[in-house]
Short mmCIF file of C-alpha atoms and ligand atoms in Angstrom, two decimals:
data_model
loop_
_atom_site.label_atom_id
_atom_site.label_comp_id
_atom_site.label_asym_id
_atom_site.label_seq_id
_atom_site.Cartn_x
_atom_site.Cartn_y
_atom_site.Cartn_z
CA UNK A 6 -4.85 -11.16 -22.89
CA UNK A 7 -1.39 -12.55 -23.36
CA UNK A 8 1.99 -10.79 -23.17
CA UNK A 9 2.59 -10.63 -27.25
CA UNK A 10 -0.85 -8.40 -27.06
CA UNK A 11 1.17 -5.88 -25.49
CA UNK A 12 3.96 -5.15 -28.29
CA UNK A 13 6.46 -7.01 -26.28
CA UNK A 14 9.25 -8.43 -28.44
CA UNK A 15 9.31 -12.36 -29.25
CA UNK A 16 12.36 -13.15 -27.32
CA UNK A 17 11.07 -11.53 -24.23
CA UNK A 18 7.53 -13.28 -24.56
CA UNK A 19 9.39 -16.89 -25.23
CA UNK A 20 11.16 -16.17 -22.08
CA UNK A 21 8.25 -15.41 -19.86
CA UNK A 22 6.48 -18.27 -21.52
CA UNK A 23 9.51 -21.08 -20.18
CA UNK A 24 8.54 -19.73 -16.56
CA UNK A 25 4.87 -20.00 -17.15
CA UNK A 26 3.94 -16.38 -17.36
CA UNK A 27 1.81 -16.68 -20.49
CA UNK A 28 -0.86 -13.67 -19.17
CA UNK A 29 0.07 -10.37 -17.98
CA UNK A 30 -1.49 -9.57 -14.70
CA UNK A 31 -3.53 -6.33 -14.06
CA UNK A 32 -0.56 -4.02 -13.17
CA UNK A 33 1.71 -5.96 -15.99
CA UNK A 34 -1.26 -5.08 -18.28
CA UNK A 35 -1.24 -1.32 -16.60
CA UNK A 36 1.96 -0.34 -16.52
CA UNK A 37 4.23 -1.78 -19.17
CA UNK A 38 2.63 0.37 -22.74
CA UNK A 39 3.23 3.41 -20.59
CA UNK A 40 7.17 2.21 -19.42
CA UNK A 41 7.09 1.07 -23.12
CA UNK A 42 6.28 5.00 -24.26
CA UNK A 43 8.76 6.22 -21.84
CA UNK A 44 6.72 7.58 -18.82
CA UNK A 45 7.73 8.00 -15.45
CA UNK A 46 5.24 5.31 -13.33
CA UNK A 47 4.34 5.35 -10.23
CA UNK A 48 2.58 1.62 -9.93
CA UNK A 49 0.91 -0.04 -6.91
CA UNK A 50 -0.53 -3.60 -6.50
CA UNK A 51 0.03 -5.94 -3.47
CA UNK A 52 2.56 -8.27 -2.98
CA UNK A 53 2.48 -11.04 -5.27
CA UNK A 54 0.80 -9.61 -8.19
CA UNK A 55 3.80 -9.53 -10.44
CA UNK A 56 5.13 -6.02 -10.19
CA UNK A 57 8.97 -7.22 -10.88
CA UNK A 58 8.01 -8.30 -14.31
CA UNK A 59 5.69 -5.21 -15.11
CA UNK A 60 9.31 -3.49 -14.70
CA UNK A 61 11.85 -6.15 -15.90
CA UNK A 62 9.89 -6.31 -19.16
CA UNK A 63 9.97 -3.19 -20.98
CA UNK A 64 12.97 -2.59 -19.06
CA UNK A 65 14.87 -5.35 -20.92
CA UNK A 66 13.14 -4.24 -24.28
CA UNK A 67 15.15 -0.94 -23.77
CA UNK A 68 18.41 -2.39 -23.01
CA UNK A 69 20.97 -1.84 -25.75
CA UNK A 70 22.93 -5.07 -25.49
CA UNK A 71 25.92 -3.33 -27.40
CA UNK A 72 26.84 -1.41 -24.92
CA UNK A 73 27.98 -3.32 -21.74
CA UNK A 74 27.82 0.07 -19.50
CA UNK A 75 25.33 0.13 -16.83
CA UNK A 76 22.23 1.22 -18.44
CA UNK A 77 19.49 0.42 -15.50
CA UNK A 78 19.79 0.88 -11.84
CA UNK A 79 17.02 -0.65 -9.46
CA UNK A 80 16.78 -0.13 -5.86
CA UNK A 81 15.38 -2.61 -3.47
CA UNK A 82 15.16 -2.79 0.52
CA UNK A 83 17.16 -6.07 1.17
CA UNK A 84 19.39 -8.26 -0.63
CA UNK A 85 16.88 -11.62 -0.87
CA UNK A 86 14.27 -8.77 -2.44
CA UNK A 87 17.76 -7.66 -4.64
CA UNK A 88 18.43 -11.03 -5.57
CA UNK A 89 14.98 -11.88 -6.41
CA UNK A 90 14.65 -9.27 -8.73
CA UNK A 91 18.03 -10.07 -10.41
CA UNK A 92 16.91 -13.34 -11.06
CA UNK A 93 13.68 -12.66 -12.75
CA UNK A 94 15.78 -10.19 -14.96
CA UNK A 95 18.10 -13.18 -15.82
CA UNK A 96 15.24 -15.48 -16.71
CA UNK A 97 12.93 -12.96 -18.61
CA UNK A 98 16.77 -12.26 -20.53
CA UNK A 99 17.23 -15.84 -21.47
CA UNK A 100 17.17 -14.86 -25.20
CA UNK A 101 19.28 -11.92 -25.05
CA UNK A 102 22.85 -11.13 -24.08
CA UNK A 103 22.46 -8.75 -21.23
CA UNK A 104 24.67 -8.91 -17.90
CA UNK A 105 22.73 -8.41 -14.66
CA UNK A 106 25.09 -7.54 -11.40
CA UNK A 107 23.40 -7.63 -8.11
CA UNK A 108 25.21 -5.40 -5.24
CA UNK A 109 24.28 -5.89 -1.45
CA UNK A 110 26.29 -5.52 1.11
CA UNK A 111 28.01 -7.81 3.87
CA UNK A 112 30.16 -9.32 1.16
CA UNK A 113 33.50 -8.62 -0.18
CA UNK A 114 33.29 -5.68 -3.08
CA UNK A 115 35.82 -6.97 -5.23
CA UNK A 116 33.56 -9.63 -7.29
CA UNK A 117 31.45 -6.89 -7.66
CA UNK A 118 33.36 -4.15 -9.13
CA UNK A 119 34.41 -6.99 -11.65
CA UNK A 120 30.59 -7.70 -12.61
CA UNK A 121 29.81 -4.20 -12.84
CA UNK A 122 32.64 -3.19 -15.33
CA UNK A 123 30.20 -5.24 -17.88
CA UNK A 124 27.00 -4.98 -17.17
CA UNK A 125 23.69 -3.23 -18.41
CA UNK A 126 21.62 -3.76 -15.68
CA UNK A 127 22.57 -2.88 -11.73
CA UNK A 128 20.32 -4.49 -9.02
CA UNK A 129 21.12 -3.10 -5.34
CA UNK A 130 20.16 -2.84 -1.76
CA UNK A 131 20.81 1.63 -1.12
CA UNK A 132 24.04 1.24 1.03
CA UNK A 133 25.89 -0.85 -0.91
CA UNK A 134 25.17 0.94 -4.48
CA UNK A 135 25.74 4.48 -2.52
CA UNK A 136 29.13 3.04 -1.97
CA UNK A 137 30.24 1.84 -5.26
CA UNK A 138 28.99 5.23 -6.36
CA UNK A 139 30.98 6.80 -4.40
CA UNK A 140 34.06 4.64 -4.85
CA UNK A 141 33.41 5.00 -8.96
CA UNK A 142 32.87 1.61 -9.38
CA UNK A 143 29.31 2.13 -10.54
CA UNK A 144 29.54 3.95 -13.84
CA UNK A 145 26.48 5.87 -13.90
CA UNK A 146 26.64 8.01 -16.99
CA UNK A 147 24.92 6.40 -19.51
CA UNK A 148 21.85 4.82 -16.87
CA UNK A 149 19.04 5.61 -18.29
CA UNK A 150 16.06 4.04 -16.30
CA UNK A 151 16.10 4.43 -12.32
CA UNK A 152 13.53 1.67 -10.51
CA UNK A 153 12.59 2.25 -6.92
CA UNK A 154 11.22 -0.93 -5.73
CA UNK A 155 9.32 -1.35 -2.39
CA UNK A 156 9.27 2.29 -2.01
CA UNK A 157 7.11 2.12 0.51
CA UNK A 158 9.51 -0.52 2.73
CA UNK A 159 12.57 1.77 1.51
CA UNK A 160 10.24 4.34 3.46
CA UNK A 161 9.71 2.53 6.18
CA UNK A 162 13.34 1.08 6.71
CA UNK A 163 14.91 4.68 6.46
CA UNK A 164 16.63 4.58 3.21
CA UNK A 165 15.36 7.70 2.24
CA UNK A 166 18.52 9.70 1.94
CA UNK A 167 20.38 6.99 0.92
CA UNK A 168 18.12 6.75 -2.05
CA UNK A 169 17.56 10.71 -2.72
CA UNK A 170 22.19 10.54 -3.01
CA UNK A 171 21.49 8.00 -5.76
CA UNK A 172 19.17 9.60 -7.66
CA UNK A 173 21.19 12.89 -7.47
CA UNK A 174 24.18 10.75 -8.92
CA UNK A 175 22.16 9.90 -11.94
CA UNK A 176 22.35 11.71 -15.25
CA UNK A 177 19.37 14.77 -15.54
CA UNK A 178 18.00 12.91 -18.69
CA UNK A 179 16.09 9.59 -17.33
CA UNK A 180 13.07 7.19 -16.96
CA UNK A 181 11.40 6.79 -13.13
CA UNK A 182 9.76 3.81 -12.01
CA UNK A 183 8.38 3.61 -8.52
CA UNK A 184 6.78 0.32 -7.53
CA UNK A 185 5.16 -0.38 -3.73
CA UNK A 186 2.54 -2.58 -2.33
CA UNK A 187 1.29 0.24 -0.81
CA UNK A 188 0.90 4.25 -1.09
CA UNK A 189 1.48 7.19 1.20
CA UNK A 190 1.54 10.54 0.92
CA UNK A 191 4.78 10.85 1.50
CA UNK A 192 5.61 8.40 -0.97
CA UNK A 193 3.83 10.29 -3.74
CA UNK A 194 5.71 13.59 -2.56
CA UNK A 195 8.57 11.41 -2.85
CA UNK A 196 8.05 10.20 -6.30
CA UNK A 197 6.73 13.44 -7.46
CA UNK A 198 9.60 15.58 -6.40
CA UNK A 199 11.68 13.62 -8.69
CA UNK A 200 9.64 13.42 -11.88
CA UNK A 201 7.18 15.92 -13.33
CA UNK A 202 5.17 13.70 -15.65
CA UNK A 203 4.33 10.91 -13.28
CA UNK A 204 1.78 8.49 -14.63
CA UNK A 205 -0.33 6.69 -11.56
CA UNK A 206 -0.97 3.68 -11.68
CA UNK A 207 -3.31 1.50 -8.70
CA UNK A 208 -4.79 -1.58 -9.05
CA UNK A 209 -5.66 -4.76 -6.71
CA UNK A 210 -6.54 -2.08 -3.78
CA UNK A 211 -9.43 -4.60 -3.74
CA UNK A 212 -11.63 -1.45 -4.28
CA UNK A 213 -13.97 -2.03 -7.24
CA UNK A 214 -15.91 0.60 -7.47
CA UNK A 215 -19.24 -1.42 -8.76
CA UNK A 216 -19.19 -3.63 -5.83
CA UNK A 217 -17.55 -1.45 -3.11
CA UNK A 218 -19.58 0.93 -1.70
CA UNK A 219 -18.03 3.76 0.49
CA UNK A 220 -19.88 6.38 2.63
CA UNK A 221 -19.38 8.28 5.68
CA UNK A 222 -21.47 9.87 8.71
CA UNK A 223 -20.25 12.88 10.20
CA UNK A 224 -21.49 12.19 13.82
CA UNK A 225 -21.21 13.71 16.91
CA UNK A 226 -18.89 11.71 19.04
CA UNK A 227 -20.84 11.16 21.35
CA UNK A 228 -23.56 9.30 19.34
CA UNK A 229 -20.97 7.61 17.35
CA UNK A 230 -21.02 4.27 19.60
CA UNK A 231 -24.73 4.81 19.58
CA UNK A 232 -24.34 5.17 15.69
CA UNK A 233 -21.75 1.78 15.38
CA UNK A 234 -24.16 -0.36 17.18
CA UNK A 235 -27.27 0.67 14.93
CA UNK A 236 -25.24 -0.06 11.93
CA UNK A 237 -24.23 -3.63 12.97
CA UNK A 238 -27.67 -4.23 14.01
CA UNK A 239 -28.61 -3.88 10.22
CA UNK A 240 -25.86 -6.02 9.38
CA UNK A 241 -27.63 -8.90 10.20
CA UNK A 242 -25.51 -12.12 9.90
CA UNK A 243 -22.66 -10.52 7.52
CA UNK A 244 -19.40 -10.23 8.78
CA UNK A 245 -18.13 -7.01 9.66
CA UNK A 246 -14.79 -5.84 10.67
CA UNK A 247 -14.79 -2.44 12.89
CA UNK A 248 -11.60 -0.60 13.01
CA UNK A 249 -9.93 1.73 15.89
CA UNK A 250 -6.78 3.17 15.77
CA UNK A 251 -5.48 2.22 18.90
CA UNK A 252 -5.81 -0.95 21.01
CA UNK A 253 -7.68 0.72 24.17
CA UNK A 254 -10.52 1.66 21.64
CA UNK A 255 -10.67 -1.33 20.40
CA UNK A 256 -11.11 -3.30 24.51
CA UNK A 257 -13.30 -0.14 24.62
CA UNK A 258 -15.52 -0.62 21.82
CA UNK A 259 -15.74 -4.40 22.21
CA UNK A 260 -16.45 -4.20 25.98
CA UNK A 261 -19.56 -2.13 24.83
CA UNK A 262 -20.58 -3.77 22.26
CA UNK A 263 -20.96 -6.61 24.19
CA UNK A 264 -23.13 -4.57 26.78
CA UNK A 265 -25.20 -3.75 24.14
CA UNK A 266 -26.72 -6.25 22.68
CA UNK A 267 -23.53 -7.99 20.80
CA UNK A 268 -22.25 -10.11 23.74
CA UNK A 269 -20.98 -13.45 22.07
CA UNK A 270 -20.70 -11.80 18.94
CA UNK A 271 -17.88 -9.63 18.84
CA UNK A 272 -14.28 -10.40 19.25
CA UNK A 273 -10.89 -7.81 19.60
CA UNK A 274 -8.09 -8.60 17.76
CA UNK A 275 -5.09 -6.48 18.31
CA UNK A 276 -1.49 -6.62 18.85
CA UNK A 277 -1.75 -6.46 22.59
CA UNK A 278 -3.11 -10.14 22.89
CA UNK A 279 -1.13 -13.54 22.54
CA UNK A 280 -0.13 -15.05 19.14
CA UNK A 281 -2.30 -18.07 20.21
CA UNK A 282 -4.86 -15.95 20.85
CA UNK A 283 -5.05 -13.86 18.02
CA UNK A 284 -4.88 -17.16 15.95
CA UNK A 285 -7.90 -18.02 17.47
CA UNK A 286 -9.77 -14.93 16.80
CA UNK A 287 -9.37 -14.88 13.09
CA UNK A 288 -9.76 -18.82 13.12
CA UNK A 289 -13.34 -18.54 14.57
CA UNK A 290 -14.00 -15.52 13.08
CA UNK A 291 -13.35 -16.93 9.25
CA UNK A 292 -15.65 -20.09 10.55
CA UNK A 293 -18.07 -17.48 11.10
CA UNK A 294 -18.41 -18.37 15.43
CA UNK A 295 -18.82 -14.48 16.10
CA UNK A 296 -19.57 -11.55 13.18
CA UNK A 297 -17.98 -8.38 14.33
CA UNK A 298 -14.19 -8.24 14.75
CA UNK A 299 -12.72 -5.21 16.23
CA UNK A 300 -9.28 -4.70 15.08
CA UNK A 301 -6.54 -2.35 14.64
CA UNK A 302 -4.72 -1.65 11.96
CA UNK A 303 -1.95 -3.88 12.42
CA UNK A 304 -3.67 -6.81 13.41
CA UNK A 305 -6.17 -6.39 10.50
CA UNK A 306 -3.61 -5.90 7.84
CA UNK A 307 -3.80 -8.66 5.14
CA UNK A 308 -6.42 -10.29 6.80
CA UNK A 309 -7.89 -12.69 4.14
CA UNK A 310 -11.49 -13.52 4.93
CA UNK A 311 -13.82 -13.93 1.82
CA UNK A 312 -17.28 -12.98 3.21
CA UNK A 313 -16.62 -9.72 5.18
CA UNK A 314 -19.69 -7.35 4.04
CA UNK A 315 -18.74 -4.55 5.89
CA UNK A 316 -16.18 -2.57 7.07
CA UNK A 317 -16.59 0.44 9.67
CA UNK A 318 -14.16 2.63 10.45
CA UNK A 319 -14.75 3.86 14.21
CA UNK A 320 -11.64 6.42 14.19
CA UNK A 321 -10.65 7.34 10.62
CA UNK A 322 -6.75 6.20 10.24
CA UNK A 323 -3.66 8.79 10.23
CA UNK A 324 -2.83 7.76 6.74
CA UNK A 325 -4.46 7.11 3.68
CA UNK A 326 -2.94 4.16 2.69
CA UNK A 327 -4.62 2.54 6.32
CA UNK A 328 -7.81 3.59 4.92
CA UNK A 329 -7.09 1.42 1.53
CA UNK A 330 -6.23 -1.33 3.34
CA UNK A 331 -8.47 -1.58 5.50
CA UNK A 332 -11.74 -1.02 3.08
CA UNK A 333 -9.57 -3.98 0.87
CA UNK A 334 -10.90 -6.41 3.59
CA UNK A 335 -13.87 -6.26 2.29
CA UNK A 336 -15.64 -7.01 -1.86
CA UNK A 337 -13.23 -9.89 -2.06
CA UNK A 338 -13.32 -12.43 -3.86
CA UNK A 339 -16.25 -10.61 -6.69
CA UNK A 340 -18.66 -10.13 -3.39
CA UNK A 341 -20.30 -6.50 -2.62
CA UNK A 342 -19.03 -4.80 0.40
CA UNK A 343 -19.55 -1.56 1.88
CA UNK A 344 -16.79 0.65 3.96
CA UNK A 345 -18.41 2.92 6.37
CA UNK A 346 -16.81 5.30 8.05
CA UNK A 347 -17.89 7.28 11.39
CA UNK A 348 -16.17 11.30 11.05
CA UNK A 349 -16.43 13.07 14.70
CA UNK A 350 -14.50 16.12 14.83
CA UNK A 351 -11.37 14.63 15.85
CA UNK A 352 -10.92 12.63 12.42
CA UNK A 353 -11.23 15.08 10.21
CA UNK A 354 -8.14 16.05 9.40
CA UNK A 355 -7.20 12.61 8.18
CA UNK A 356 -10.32 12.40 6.41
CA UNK A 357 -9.21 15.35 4.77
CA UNK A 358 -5.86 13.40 3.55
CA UNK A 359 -8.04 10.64 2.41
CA UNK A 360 -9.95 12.64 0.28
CA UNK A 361 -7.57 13.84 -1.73
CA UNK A 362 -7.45 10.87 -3.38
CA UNK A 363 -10.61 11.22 -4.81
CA UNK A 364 -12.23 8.19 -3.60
CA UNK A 365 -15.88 7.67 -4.48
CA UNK A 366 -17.13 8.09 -0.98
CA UNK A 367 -20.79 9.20 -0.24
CA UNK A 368 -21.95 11.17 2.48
CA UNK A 369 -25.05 9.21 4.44
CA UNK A 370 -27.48 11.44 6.74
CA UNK A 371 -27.37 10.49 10.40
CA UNK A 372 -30.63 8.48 11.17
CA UNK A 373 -32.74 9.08 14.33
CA UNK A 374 -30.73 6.86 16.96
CA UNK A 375 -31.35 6.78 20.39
CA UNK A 376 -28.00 7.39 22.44
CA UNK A 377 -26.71 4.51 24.01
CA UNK A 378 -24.81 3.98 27.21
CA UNK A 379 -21.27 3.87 26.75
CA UNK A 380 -18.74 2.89 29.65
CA UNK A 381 -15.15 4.61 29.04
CA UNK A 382 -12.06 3.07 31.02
CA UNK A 383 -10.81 4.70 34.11
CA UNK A 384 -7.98 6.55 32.16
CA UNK A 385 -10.47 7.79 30.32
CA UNK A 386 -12.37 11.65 31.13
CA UNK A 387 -15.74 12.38 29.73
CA UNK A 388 -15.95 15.29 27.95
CA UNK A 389 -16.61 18.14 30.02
CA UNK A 390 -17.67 20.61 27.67
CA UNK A 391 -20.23 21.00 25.35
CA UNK A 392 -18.86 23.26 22.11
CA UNK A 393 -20.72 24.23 19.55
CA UNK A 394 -21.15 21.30 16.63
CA UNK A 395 -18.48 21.36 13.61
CA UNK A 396 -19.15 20.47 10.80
CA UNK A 397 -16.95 19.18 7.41
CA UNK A 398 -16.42 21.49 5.08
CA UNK A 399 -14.73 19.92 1.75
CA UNK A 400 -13.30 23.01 0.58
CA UNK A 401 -11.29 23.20 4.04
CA UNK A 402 -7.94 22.15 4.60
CA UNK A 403 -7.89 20.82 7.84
CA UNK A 404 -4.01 21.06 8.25
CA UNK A 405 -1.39 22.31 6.95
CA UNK A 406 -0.88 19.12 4.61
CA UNK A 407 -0.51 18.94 1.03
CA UNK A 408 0.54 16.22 -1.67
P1 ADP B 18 5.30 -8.36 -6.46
O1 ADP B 18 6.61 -7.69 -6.74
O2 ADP B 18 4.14 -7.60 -6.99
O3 ADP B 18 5.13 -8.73 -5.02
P2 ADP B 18 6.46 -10.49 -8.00
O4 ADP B 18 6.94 -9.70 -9.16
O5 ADP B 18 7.50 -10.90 -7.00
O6 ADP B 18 5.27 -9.75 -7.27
O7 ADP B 18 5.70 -11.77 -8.58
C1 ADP B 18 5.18 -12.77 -7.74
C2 ADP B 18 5.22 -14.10 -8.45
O8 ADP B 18 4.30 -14.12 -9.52
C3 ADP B 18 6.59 -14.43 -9.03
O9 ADP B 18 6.88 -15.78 -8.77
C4 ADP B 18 6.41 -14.20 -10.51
O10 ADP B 18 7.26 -15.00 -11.30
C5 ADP B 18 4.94 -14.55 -10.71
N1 ADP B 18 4.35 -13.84 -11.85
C6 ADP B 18 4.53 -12.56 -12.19
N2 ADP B 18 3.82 -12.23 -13.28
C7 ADP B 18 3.15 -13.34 -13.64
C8 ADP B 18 2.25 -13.64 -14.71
N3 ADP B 18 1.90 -12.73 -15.60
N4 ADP B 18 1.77 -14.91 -14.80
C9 ADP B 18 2.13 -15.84 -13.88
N5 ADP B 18 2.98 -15.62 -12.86
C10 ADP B 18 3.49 -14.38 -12.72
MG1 MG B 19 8.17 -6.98 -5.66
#
């Protein structure tokens, strides 16, 4: 596939082709006939995988070069991400005439106002482009394509209001593009209470269907240890990565592990230990010295190890986009993988919210296990009662949460 097989015009392709983008990567491919058409996009990918391009593209196709008014706004977290995007809109614009002014603050405003008097696309970090708004030094009546990029980060960092003024500012009549690394729930409650015909689009969450398989046990918790070490058992000599969502279940879980059976082949990697020492984990555990990691969330994010064949989720994570991360360590690279993940009453709620997103996940029957001793820390009670057995029911909402 190469960028003139998606209707983009000659200039724009000669222009991508001088910076050696000659084919359109998967979320390029995705998203740029529907920006083309004039939907509102969501679009998710991870880092790297070109999303600045599967927006500056069309974008620049729609640009009417006649009128010098600001046509475009885009939002982004930070100035370098700001600047970087302005600069790939300058490049992929080489053949046109179109005037690209990039507004962050910590610099003098005056330059500024003078570059956005002319120009059809506006690239700015939330503060700074609130205040220009507000000033009326951002003419925003004739914008008529808003980008959010990193919407997730502009999440994170607390822009949210910041960004929600913006939009408000805009004209009624207008394109949305959201672009993110990553996706939340409240992210697409974000995106969705601002456009009504939002078109979704998800690749590179590692999760190919064919060679990703997904299930779940629902287990009581107190077998589920019992459960985990049966499973890795199986495993044999493939990798597997077993998450917890906090780092005393993870000492926990790896302090038992290695009672039972595992001992010199299971490691914990979390943010509690050293830098040196969590080097050293992932160093001997991509050389393959030990086969089970037991990691959190934070320490396993973006871990890059080809031959993981299995991921187990011990606690099932808060938010969905945890769960997509963490099932993305594994089927790398074309290889089959399998996410399993271990429901007790306590998880699910947020295997409710991960659900919804209509992931092909299977449910597997408990096999006969026999229950295993399992030594808690001293903060840690035992369970004193017994209650009577839960069990998932799909048609439940476990909360009060909704998309
Ligand atoms: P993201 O925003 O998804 O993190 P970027 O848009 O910053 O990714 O792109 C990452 C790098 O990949 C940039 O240097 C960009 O020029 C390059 N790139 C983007 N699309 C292509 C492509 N189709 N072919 C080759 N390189 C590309
Ligand atoms: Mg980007």
């Amino acid at each position: 596939m190469k960028f003139s097989d998606l209707n983009i015009e000659q200039k724009i392709v000669e222009a991508l082709s001088i910076y050696g983008l000659e084919e359109p990567t998967e979320i390029q491919i995705e998203t740029i006939p529907l920006i083309q058409k004039g939907f509102d996009v969501i679009g998710q990918s991870k880092t790297g995988s070109g999303k600045t391009a599967a927006f500056a593209v069309p974008i620049l196709e729609k640009i009417d070069e006649r009128i010098t008014k600001p046509q475009v706004l885009v939002l982004s977290p930070t100035r370098e991400l700001a600047q970087q995007i302005a600069e790939e809109f300058v490049k992929f614009s080489r053949f046109m005439r179109v005037n690209i002014a990039c507004i962050y603050g910590g610099v003098s405003l005056d330059p500024q106002i003078r570059k956005l008097r002319k120009a059809h696309i506006v690239v700015g970090t939330p503060g700074r482009t609130l205040d220009h708004i507000r000033r009326e030094t951002l003419d925003l009546r004739n914008i008529k394509i808003f980008v959010l990029d990193e919407i997730d980060r502009m999440l994170d960092m607390g822009f949210i209001e910041d960004v929600e003024t913006a939009i408000r500012a805009l004209p009624e009549e207008k394109q949305m593009l959201f672009f993110g690394a990553t996706l939340s729930n409240d992210i697409l409650k974000l995106a969705n209470r601002f456009s009504n015909n939002l078109e979704f689009v998800q690749t590179e969450t590692h999760v190919s269907d064919s060679l990703l398989k997904q299930s779940y046990f629902e287990v009581d918790f107190r077998k589920k240890f019992s459960l985990l070490v049966h499973l890795l058992k199986k495993t044999g000599k493939d990798k597997a990565i077993v998450f917890c969502n906090t780092r005393r279940e993870v000492d926990l879980i790896t302090k038992n592990l290695q009672n039972n059976g595992l001992s010199g082949k299971v490691s914990a990697l979390h943010g509690g230990l050293s830098q040196a020492r969590r080097n050293s984990v992932i160093r001997d555990f991509h050389a393959g010295r030990f086969k089970v990691l037991v990691a959190t969330d934070v320490a396993g994010r973006g871990l890059d190890i080809d031959d993981v064949s299995h991921i187990v989720n011990y606690d099932i994570p808060q938010n969905p986009e945890d769960y997509i991360n963490r099932i993305g360590r594994t089927a790398r690279a074309g290889a089959e993988g399998e996410a399993i993940s271990l429901l007790s009453e306590r998880d699910f709620d947020s295997f409710q919210r991960i659900m919804i997103h209509d992931l092909p996940i299977e449910k597997l029957e408990v096999p006969k296990i026999k229950r295993l001793r399992f030594e808690r820390d001293s903060y840690n009670k035992r369970p004193r009662k017994k209650k009577a057995p839960q069990t998932m029911n799909e048609n439940k909402i476990y909360s009060s949460y909704c998309l």
